Short mmCIF file of C-alpha atoms in Angstrom, two decimals:
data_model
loop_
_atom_site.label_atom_id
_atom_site.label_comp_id
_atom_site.label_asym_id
_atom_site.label_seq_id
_atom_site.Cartn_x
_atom_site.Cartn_y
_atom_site.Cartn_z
CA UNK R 1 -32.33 30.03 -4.55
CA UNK R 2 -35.13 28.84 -6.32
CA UNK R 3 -33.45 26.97 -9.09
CA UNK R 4 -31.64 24.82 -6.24
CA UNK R 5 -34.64 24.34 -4.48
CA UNK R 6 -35.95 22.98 -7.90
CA UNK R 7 -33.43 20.81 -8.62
CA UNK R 8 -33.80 18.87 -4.87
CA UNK R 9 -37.54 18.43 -5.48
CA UNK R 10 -37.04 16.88 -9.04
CA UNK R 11 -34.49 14.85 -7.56
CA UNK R 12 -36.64 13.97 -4.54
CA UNK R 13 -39.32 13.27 -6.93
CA UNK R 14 -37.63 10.20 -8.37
CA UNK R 15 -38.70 6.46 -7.62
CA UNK R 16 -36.61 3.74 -6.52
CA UNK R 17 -37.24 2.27 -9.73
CA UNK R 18 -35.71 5.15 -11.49
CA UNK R 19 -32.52 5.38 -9.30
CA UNK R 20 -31.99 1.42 -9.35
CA UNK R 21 -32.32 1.53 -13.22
CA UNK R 22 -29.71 4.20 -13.41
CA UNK R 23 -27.45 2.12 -11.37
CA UNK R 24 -27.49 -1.31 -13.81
CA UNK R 25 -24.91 -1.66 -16.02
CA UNK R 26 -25.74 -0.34 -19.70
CA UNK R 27 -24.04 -2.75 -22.51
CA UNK R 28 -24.35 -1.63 -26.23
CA UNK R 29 -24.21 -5.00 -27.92
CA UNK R 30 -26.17 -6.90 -25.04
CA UNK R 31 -26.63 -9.80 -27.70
CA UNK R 32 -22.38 -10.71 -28.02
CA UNK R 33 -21.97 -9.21 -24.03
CA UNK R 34 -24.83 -12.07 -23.20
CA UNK R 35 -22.83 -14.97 -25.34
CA UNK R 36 -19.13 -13.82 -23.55
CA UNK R 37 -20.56 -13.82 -20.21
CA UNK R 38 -21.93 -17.48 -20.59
CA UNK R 39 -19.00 -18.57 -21.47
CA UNK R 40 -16.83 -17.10 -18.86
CA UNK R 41 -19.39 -18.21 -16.06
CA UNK R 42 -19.09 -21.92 -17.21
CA UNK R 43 -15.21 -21.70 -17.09
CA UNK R 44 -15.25 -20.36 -13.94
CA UNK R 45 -17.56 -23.34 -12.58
CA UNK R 46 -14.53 -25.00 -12.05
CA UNK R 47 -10.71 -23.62 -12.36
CA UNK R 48 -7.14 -24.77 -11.61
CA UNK R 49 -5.72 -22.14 -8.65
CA UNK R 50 -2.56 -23.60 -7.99
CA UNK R 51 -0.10 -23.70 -9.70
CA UNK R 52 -0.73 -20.91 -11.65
CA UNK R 53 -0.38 -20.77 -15.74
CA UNK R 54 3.69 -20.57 -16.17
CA UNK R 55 4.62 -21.58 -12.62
CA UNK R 56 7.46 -23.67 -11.53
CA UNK R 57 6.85 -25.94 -9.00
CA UNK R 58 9.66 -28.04 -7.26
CA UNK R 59 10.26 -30.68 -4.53
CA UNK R 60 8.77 -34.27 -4.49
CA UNK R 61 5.42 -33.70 -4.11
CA UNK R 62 2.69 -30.93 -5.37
CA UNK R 63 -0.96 -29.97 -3.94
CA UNK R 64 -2.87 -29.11 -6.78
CA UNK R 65 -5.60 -26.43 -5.55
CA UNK R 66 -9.31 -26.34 -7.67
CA UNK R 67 -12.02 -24.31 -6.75
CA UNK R 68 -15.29 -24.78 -8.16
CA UNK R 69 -19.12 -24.05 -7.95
CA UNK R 70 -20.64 -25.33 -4.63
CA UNK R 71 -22.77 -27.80 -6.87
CA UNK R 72 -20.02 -29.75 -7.54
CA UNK R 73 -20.19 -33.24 -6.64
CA UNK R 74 -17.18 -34.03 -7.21
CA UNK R 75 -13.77 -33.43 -8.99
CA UNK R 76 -11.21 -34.93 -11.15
CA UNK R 77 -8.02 -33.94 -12.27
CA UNK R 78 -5.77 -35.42 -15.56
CA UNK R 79 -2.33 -34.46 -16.01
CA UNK R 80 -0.56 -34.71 -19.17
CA UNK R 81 -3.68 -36.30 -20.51
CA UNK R 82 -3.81 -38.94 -18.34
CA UNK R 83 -6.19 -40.56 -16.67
CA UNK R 84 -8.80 -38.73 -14.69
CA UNK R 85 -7.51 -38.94 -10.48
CA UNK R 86 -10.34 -37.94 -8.05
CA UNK R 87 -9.53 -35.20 -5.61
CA UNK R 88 -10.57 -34.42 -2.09
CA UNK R 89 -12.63 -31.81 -0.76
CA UNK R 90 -11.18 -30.04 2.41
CA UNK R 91 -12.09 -25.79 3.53
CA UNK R 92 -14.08 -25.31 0.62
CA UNK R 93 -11.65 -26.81 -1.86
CA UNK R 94 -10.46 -29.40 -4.28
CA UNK R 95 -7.06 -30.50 -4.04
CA UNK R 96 -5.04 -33.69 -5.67
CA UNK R 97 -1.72 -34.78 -4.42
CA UNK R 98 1.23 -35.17 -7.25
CA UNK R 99 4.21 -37.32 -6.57
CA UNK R 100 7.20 -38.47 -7.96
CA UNK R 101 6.69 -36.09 -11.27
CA UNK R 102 9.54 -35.81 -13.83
CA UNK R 103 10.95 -32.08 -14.05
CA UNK R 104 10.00 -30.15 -17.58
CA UNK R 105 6.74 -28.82 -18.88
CA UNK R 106 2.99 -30.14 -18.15
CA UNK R 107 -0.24 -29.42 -18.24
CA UNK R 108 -3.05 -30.32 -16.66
CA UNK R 109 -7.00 -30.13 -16.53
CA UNK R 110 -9.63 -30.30 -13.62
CA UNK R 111 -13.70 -31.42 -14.63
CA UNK R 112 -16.43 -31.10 -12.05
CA UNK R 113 -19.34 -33.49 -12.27
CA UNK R 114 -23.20 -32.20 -11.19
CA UNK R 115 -26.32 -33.56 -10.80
CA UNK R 116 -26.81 -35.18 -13.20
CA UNK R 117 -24.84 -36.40 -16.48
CA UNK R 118 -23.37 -32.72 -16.55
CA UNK R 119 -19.43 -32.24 -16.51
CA UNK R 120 -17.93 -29.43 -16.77
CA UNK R 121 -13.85 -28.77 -17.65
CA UNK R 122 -11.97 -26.14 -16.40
CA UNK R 123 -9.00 -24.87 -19.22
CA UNK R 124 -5.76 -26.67 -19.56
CA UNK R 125 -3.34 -25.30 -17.16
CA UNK R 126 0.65 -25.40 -18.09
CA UNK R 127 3.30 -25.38 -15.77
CA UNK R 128 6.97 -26.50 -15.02
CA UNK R 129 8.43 -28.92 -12.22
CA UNK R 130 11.74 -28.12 -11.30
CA UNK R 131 14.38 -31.21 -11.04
CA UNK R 132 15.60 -29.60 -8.04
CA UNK R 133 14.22 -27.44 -5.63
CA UNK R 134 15.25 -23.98 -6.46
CA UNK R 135 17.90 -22.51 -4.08
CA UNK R 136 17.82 -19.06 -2.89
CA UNK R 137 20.24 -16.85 -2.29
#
């Protein structure tokens, strides 16, 4: 009995401090882990949602879906290295409407712009349009 009673009062005895440090994530290289986490929080600033990497799309037109940081001012989309087409803002979104697209493969890219002379480019996204809607069966 007196060993458990022990063992409550040490862990009574602790400070928040102690049992928030134990919680934090422990990385043993925190040098690289610091250098991989910077870069995956700039490419998430901004990222192509729809369609996703490999998708096939189909019928005459395509909503292209970007999310980005809420410090976005505003957004831009290229396909197949074209120019840069703005896209509109609507439930917390980016989106850019594609029409009259040739079937086969593409690719395209979204860039955010923030204060400032910051932009920021989301990676290349690859796809396929259909010719014809696909039929089910």
């Amino acid at each position: 009995m007196a060993i458990f009673s022990k063992a409550i009062k040490n862990r009574n005895s602790e400070t928040t401090d102690d049992r928030e440090a134990s919680l934090k994530p422990r990385h043993r290289n925190s040098k690289s882990q610091d250098g991989a986490d910077a870069l995956k929080s700039e490419r998430q600033e901004v990222r192509i949602a729809y369609p996703k990497e490999g998708e096939i799309i189909s019928g005459p037109r395509y909503a292209f879906q970007i999310g980005t940081i809420p410090q976005a001012i505003s957004v831009e989309i290229s396909i197949d290295g074209g120019e840069w087409k703005p896209c509109r803002e609507s439930l917390g979104l980016w989106w850019h409407d594609w029409e009259n697209f040739n079937g086969g493969a593409h690719e395209a890219q979204a860039r955010i712009h923030k204060d400032g002379p910051a932009i920021v480019f989301s990676e290349v996204r690859r796809f396929i349009a259909a010719k014809e809607a696909p039929t089910r069966q």
